[in-house]
């Protein structure tokens, strides 16, 4: 068992407000968001990575937050420690840690038990929460440290008493729950389990031991990247009305193409059928005028399309070109397209004006953490209250 009041390295507090780096300090070496390393500054030692060799002696006296070559030297915090420490198993990250600390009611000067120290991710945050006047009793389950730490699932929590909250990060937390009831004055408990089967066994044991308000939650985090809006008149900025007009125009053209394709398919099938009948009857091939396809249907479709363009032109207050003039329809269509691009679309009813210069755009970050584990919470009331609730 390790009793922690404030995390220390070589007798120095990990949490401090010193400006300059001293020998024996724990320093977070930041190389990128996904590449951080924690070191203890030791005179005569050096740190090696792909960027080269960095002597610890050169770091002594530098300000926290300064840059040494490709490294940023940062003051340790529980958040940075969690991201930089090496871990052999799954660890807790800040979204889970913050929620657990809130639900357990961890306070300054409080007494908390943690079973399953692991890499110390949760331990550091609990230590900061209870402050110098509080205590964090941390038990390690790992086999290599068994003789020193003990097995809380079989031996209990020793002589620890007057604890307000307990956090269990164990493979079988249901085996340690009875000791929390018999030997501790626990009021709140949280069990961290990666599998739903563990949650079921834990919840059953909690209810059997008299815990109430049993609930399980899963903490998911969605982060967003903030970006400045594109410059005015950018093609990336279009109001809803212009986008709706383009969609309607696209659907109209698609429907016109579909009708023409169907008409052409019917005409082709009819021509092939007539040709087969003539070949069977031995009739001669028809003359050019007689074999010419009926284009009245296609003319009607084109006329309908021209009428639609004419209606939109009149709605903008323009003069309709003479349809009899050759090329007038194409010129009007091109002019209408240019005018539509230059003239902003009429906003739909109720659409507000947007000041793009004062807007900030957001998009989901490509790096988002998904499921980590399930958190099972429960409350243990004093014996008198439990007896009254049972009756």
Coordinates of C-alpha atoms in Angstrom, one line a residue:
X1 CA 0.0 0.0 0.0
X2 CA 1.2 3.5 -0.8
X3 CA -0.2 6.4 1.2
X4 CA 0.0 9.6 -0.8
X5 CA -0.6 13.2 0.4
X6 CA 1.2 14.9 -2.5
X7 CA 3.0 13.1 -5.2
X8 CA 6.8 13.6 -4.8
X9 CA 10.0 12.9 -6.7
X10 CA 13.2 12.7 -4.7
X11 CA 11.6 14.6 -1.8
X12 CA 10.2 17.4 -4.0
X13 CA 6.6 18.0 -4.5
X14 CA 5.4 17.2 -8.0
X15 CA 2.8 20.0 -7.9
X16 CA 4.5 23.3 -7.4
X17 CA 4.7 26.8 -8.9
X18 CA 8.4 27.3 -9.3
X19 CA 9.4 29.3 -12.3
X20 CA 12.8 27.7 -13.0
X21 CA 13.8 24.1 -13.4
X22 CA 15.9 22.7 -10.5
X23 CA 17.9 19.4 -10.1
X24 CA 15.5 16.6 -9.1
X25 CA 12.4 18.2 -10.7
X26 CA 10.0 16.1 -12.7
X27 CA 9.8 17.7 -16.2
X28 CA 7.5 16.8 -19.1
X29 CA 9.3 16.8 -22.4
X30 CA 6.8 17.8 -25.1
X31 CA 7.7 16.9 -28.6
X32 CA 4.2 16.7 -30.1
X33 CA 0.6 16.1 -28.9
X34 CA 1.1 12.4 -29.1
X35 CA 4.7 12.3 -28.1
X36 CA 5.6 13.3 -24.5
X37 CA 8.0 11.9 -22.0
X38 CA 8.5 12.5 -18.3
X39 CA 12.0 12.7 -16.9
X40 CA 13.6 13.6 -13.5
X41 CA 16.3 16.2 -14.0
X42 CA 19.6 14.6 -12.8
X43 CA 22.9 16.4 -13.1
X44 CA 25.2 14.6 -15.5
X45 CA 22.4 12.7 -17.2
X46 CA 21.1 13.1 -20.7
X47 CA 18.0 12.4 -22.7
X48 CA 18.3 10.9 -26.2
X49 CA 15.7 10.8 -29.0
X50 CA 15.5 11.1 -32.7
X51 CA 16.2 14.8 -32.5
X52 CA 19.5 14.3 -30.7
X53 CA 21.0 14.4 -27.2
X54 CA 19.8 16.8 -24.5
X55 CA 21.9 17.2 -21.4
X56 CA 20.0 17.6 -18.1
X57 CA 22.6 20.2 -16.9
X58 CA 21.4 22.5 -19.7
X59 CA 17.8 22.3 -18.5
X60 CA 18.7 23.3 -15.0
X61 CA 17.9 27.0 -14.6
X62 CA 15.6 27.2 -17.6
X63 CA 12.1 28.5 -17.2
X64 CA 9.2 26.0 -17.4
X65 CA 7.5 26.4 -20.8
X66 CA 10.7 27.3 -22.6
X67 CA 12.1 25.4 -25.6
X68 CA 15.3 23.5 -25.8
X69 CA 15.9 22.5 -29.4
X70 CA 12.9 20.5 -30.5
X71 CA 11.7 20.0 -26.9
X72 CA 9.3 22.1 -24.8
X73 CA 10.0 21.8 -21.1
X74 CA 6.7 21.8 -19.2
X75 CA 5.7 21.8 -15.6
X76 CA 4.0 18.5 -14.6
X77 CA 0.3 18.4 -14.1
X78 CA -2.0 15.3 -13.7
X79 CA -3.2 15.9 -17.2
X80 CA 0.2 15.9 -18.8
X81 CA 1.4 13.0 -16.6
X82 CA -1.5 10.9 -17.8
X83 CA -0.6 11.5 -21.4
X84 CA 3.2 11.0 -20.9
X85 CA 3.5 8.0 -18.6
X86 CA 4.2 4.6 -19.9
X87 CA 1.4 2.1 -19.0
X88 CA 1.1 -1.6 -19.2
X89 CA -2.6 -1.7 -19.1
X90 CA -5.5 0.6 -20.0
X91 CA -5.4 3.9 -18.0
X92 CA -7.9 6.5 -17.2
X93 CA -8.0 9.8 -19.1
X94 CA -9.2 13.2 -18.0
X95 CA -12.9 12.8 -19.0
X96 CA -13.2 9.7 -16.8
X97 CA -11.1 11.1 -14.0
X98 CA -13.0 14.4 -13.8
X99 CA -16.3 12.6 -13.8
X100 CA -15.2 10.1 -11.1
X101 CA -13.8 12.9 -8.9
X102 CA -17.1 14.8 -9.1
X103 CA -19.3 11.8 -8.4
X104 CA -17.2 10.6 -5.5
X105 CA -17.3 14.0 -3.9
X106 CA -13.5 14.1 -3.5
X107 CA -12.7 17.3 -1.5
X108 CA -9.7 19.1 0.0
X109 CA -8.6 17.4 3.2
X110 CA -10.6 14.2 2.3
X111 CA -9.5 10.6 2.7
X112 CA -9.8 8.4 -0.4
X113 CA -8.8 4.8 -1.2
X114 CA -7.7 3.7 -4.6
X115 CA -7.3 0.0 -5.3
X116 CA -5.2 -0.6 -8.5
X117 CA -2.5 2.1 -8.7
X118 CA -1.2 0.9 -12.0
X119 CA 0.7 3.7 -13.7
X120 CA -0.6 6.3 -11.3
X121 CA -2.8 8.2 -13.7
X122 CA -5.8 8.4 -11.3
X123 CA -3.5 8.6 -8.2
X124 CA -2.0 11.9 -9.3
X125 CA -5.5 13.5 -9.9
X126 CA -6.8 12.3 -6.5
X127 CA -3.7 13.6 -4.8
X128 CA -4.2 17.1 -6.3
X129 CA -7.9 17.0 -5.3
X130 CA -7.4 16.2 -1.6
X131 CA -4.5 18.6 -1.3
X132 CA -1.7 18.6 1.3
X133 CA -4.1 18.1 4.2
X134 CA -5.8 15.0 2.6
X135 CA -4.7 11.4 2.1
X136 CA -4.9 9.0 -0.8
X137 CA -4.4 5.4 0.2
X138 CA -3.4 3.5 -3.0
X139 CA -3.2 -0.3 -3.2
X140 CA -1.4 -2.0 -6.1
X141 CA -2.7 -5.3 -7.4
X142 CA 0.2 -6.1 -9.7
X143 CA 1.8 -9.5 -9.0
X144 CA 5.4 -8.1 -9.0
X145 CA 4.4 -5.8 -6.1
X146 CA 2.2 -8.3 -4.3
X147 CA 4.4 -8.7 -1.2
X148 CA 4.7 -5.0 -0.7
X149 CA 1.2 -3.9 -1.5
X150 CA -0.9 -6.9 -0.6
X151 CA -4.0 -8.3 -2.2
X152 CA -7.1 -6.2 -1.3
X153 CA -9.4 -8.8 -2.8
X154 CA -8.4 -11.3 -0.1
X155 CA -6.7 -9.3 2.6
X156 CA -8.8 -6.2 2.7
X157 CA -7.5 -2.6 3.2
X158 CA -5.4 -3.1 6.3
X159 CA -5.9 -0.5 9.1
X160 CA -7.2 2.3 6.9
X161 CA -10.3 3.9 8.4
X162 CA -12.6 6.9 8.2
X163 CA -12.5 6.9 4.4
X164 CA -15.1 8.9 2.5
X165 CA -14.8 7.4 -1.0
X166 CA -13.2 4.4 -2.6
X167 CA -12.2 3.8 -6.2
X168 CA -11.6 0.2 -7.5
X169 CA -9.7 -0.5 -10.7
X170 CA -9.4 -4.2 -10.4
X171 CA -10.1 -7.3 -12.5
X172 CA -12.6 -8.5 -9.9
X173 CA -13.8 -5.5 -7.9
X174 CA -16.7 -7.6 -6.5
X175 CA -14.2 -9.5 -4.3
X176 CA -13.0 -6.3 -2.6
X177 CA -16.5 -4.7 -2.0
X178 CA -17.3 -6.7 1.2
X179 CA -14.1 -5.4 2.8
X180 CA -15.2 -1.8 2.1
X181 CA -18.4 -2.5 4.0
X182 CA -16.9 -4.3 7.0
X183 CA -13.8 -2.3 7.6
X184 CA -14.4 1.2 6.2
X185 CA -16.7 4.1 6.7
X186 CA -17.3 4.4 2.9
X187 CA -20.1 6.5 1.7
X188 CA -19.4 6.5 -2.1
X189 CA -17.8 3.9 -4.3
X190 CA -16.8 3.7 -8.0
X191 CA -15.7 0.6 -9.9
X192 CA -13.8 0.9 -13.2
X193 CA -14.5 -2.1 -15.5
X194 CA -13.8 -2.5 -19.2
X195 CA -16.3 -5.3 -19.8
X196 CA -20.0 -5.3 -19.2
X197 CA -19.8 -8.8 -17.6
X198 CA -17.7 -7.3 -14.9
X199 CA -20.3 -4.6 -14.4
X200 CA -23.1 -7.1 -13.9
X201 CA -21.2 -9.0 -11.2
X202 CA -20.2 -5.7 -9.5
X203 CA -23.7 -4.3 -9.5
X204 CA -25.1 -7.6 -8.0
X205 CA -22.5 -7.6 -5.2
X206 CA -23.1 -3.9 -4.4
X207 CA -26.8 -4.5 -3.9
X208 CA -26.1 -7.6 -1.8
X209 CA -23.8 -5.6 0.5
X210 CA -26.3 -2.9 1.1
X211 CA -25.2 -0.2 -1.4
X212 CA -28.0 1.8 -3.0
X213 CA -28.2 4.2 -5.9
X214 CA -26.3 1.8 -8.1
X215 CA -25.8 3.2 -11.6
X216 CA -23.4 2.6 -14.5
X217 CA -22.3 5.3 -17.0
X218 CA -19.9 5.5 -20.0
X219 CA -18.1 8.7 -20.6
X220 CA -17.6 9.7 -24.2
X221 CA -15.9 12.8 -25.4
X222 CA -16.4 14.6 -28.7
X223 CA -13.8 17.4 -29.4
X224 CA -14.2 20.1 -32.1
X225 CA -11.6 22.1 -34.0
X226 CA -12.3 25.8 -34.3
X227 CA -11.4 27.6 -37.6
X228 CA -11.9 31.1 -38.9
X229 CA -14.5 31.6 -41.5
X230 CA -13.4 31.9 -45.2
X231 CA -13.1 35.4 -46.6
X232 CA -16.3 37.1 -47.9
X233 CA -17.6 36.1 -51.3
X234 CA -15.8 32.8 -51.0
X235 CA -17.4 29.8 -52.8
X236 CA -17.4 28.0 -49.5
X237 CA -19.9 30.5 -48.0
X238 CA -23.4 30.1 -49.5
X239 CA -26.7 30.8 -47.9
X240 CA -29.5 28.3 -47.6
X241 CA -31.5 29.9 -50.5
X242 CA -28.8 29.6 -53.1
X243 CA -28.1 26.0 -52.1
X244 CA -31.8 25.1 -52.3
X245 CA -32.1 26.8 -55.7
X246 CA -29.1 24.7 -57.0
X247 CA -30.6 21.5 -55.7
X248 CA -34.0 22.2 -57.3
X249 CA -32.3 23.1 -60.6
X250 CA -30.3 19.9 -60.5
X251 CA -33.4 17.8 -59.8
X252 CA -35.2 19.5 -62.7
X253 CA -32.4 18.8 -65.2
X254 CA -32.1 15.2 -64.0
X255 CA -35.8 14.7 -64.6
X256 CA -35.6 16.3 -68.1
X257 CA -32.7 14.0 -68.9
X258 CA -34.6 11.0 -67.7
X259 CA -37.7 11.8 -69.8
X260 CA -35.5 12.3 -72.9
X261 CA -33.7 9.0 -72.3
X262 CA -37.0 7.2 -71.9
X263 CA -38.3 8.8 -75.1
X264 CA -35.1 7.8 -77.1
X265 CA -35.3 4.3 -75.7
X266 CA -38.9 3.9 -76.9
X267 CA -38.1 5.4 -80.3
X268 CA -35.1 3.0 -80.7
X269 CA -37.2 0.0 -79.7
X270 CA -40.0 1.1 -82.1
X271 CA -37.4 1.5 -85.0
X272 CA -35.9 -1.9 -84.3
X273 CA -39.3 -3.5 -84.3
X274 CA -40.4 -1.8 -87.6
X275 CA -37.1 -2.8 -89.2
X276 CA -37.6 -6.5 -88.1
X277 CA -41.2 -6.4 -89.6
X278 CA -39.9 -5.0 -92.9
X279 CA -37.2 -7.6 -93.1
X280 CA -39.8 -10.3 -92.4
X281 CA -42.1 -8.9 -95.1
X282 CA -39.4 -8.2 -97.6
X283 CA -40.4 -4.6 -97.8
X284 CA -37.8 -2.0 -99.0
X285 CA -36.2 0.4 -96.7
X286 CA -38.2 3.7 -96.3
X287 CA -36.9 6.9 -97.7
X288 CA -35.1 9.5 -95.5
X289 CA -38.3 11.6 -94.9
X290 CA -40.5 8.6 -94.2
X291 CA -37.9 7.0 -91.7
X292 CA -37.4 10.2 -89.8
X293 CA -38.2 9.9 -86.1
X294 CA -41.0 12.0 -84.6
X295 CA -39.3 14.7 -82.6
X296 CA -42.5 16.4 -81.4
X297 CA -42.0 14.9 -77.9
X298 CA -38.4 16.1 -77.6
X299 CA -39.5 19.5 -78.9
X300 CA -42.1 19.6 -76.2
X301 CA -39.5 18.8 -73.5
X302 CA -37.1 21.5 -74.8
X303 CA -40.0 24.0 -75.0
X304 CA -40.9 23.2 -71.3
X305 CA -37.2 23.7 -70.3
X306 CA -37.1 27.0 -72.2
X307 CA -40.4 28.1 -70.5
X308 CA -38.9 27.4 -67.1
X309 CA -35.8 29.5 -67.9
X310 CA -38.1 32.3 -69.2
X311 CA -40.1 32.3 -66.0
X312 CA -37.0 32.6 -63.9
X313 CA -35.8 35.4 -66.1
X314 CA -39.0 37.3 -65.8
X315 CA -38.9 36.8 -62.0
X316 CA -35.6 38.7 -62.0
X317 CA -37.1 41.5 -64.0
X318 CA -35.1 40.8 -67.2
X319 CA -36.3 41.0 -70.8
X320 CA -37.1 37.6 -72.4
X321 CA -35.0 37.1 -75.6
X322 CA -36.7 36.5 -79.0
X323 CA -37.0 32.7 -79.3
X324 CA -37.1 32.9 -83.1
X325 CA -33.6 34.4 -83.2
X326 CA -31.0 31.7 -83.8
X327 CA -28.8 31.1 -80.7
X328 CA -30.9 33.5 -78.6
X329 CA -32.0 30.7 -76.2
X330 CA -28.4 29.6 -75.6
X331 CA -27.3 33.2 -75.1
X332 CA -30.1 33.8 -72.6
X333 CA -29.3 30.6 -70.8
X334 CA -25.6 31.6 -70.5
X335 CA -26.5 35.1 -69.4
X336 CA -28.9 33.8 -66.9
X337 CA -26.3 31.5 -65.5
X338 CA -23.8 34.3 -65.1
X339 CA -26.5 36.5 -63.6
X340 CA -27.4 33.8 -61.1
X341 CA -23.7 33.5 -60.1
X342 CA -23.3 37.3 -59.7
X343 CA -26.7 38.0 -58.0
X344 CA -27.2 36.5 -54.6
X345 CA -30.3 34.3 -54.3
X346 CA -33.4 35.7 -52.7
X347 CA -33.4 34.5 -49.1
X348 CA -36.2 32.2 -48.0
X349 CA -38.7 33.4 -45.5
X350 CA -37.2 33.9 -42.0
X351 CA -33.6 33.3 -43.1
X352 CA -31.4 35.7 -41.0
X353 CA -28.5 37.7 -42.3
X354 CA -25.2 36.2 -41.4
X355 CA -22.1 38.3 -40.5
X356 CA -19.5 35.9 -41.7
X357 CA -16.7 38.2 -40.6
X358 CA -17.6 37.5 -37.0
X359 CA -18.3 33.8 -37.4
X360 CA -16.1 30.9 -36.2
X361 CA -16.6 27.5 -37.9
X362 CA -16.3 24.2 -36.1
X363 CA -15.7 20.6 -37.2
X364 CA -15.2 17.3 -35.3
X365 CA -11.6 16.6 -34.5
X366 CA -10.3 13.6 -36.4
X367 CA -8.7 12.3 -33.2
X368 CA -11.5 11.5 -30.7
X369 CA -11.3 8.9 -28.0
X370 CA -14.2 6.4 -28.0
X371 CA -15.2 3.9 -25.4
X372 CA -12.7 3.4 -22.5
X373 CA -14.6 1.6 -19.8
X374 CA -17.8 1.5 -17.7
X375 CA -18.0 3.4 -14.4
X376 CA -20.3 1.9 -11.8
X377 CA -21.3 4.1 -8.9
X378 CA -23.1 3.4 -5.6
X379 CA -23.8 4.9 -2.2
X380 CA -23.5 3.3 1.2
X381 CA -25.6 4.9 3.9
X382 CA -24.9 4.6 7.6
X383 CA -26.0 1.4 9.3
X384 CA -28.9 3.1 11.1
X385 CA -30.3 4.5 7.8
X386 CA -29.8 1.2 6.0
X387 CA -31.8 -0.6 8.8
X388 CA -34.6 2.0 8.6
X389 CA -34.7 1.7 4.8
X390 CA -34.8 -2.2 5.1
X391 CA -37.8 -1.9 7.4

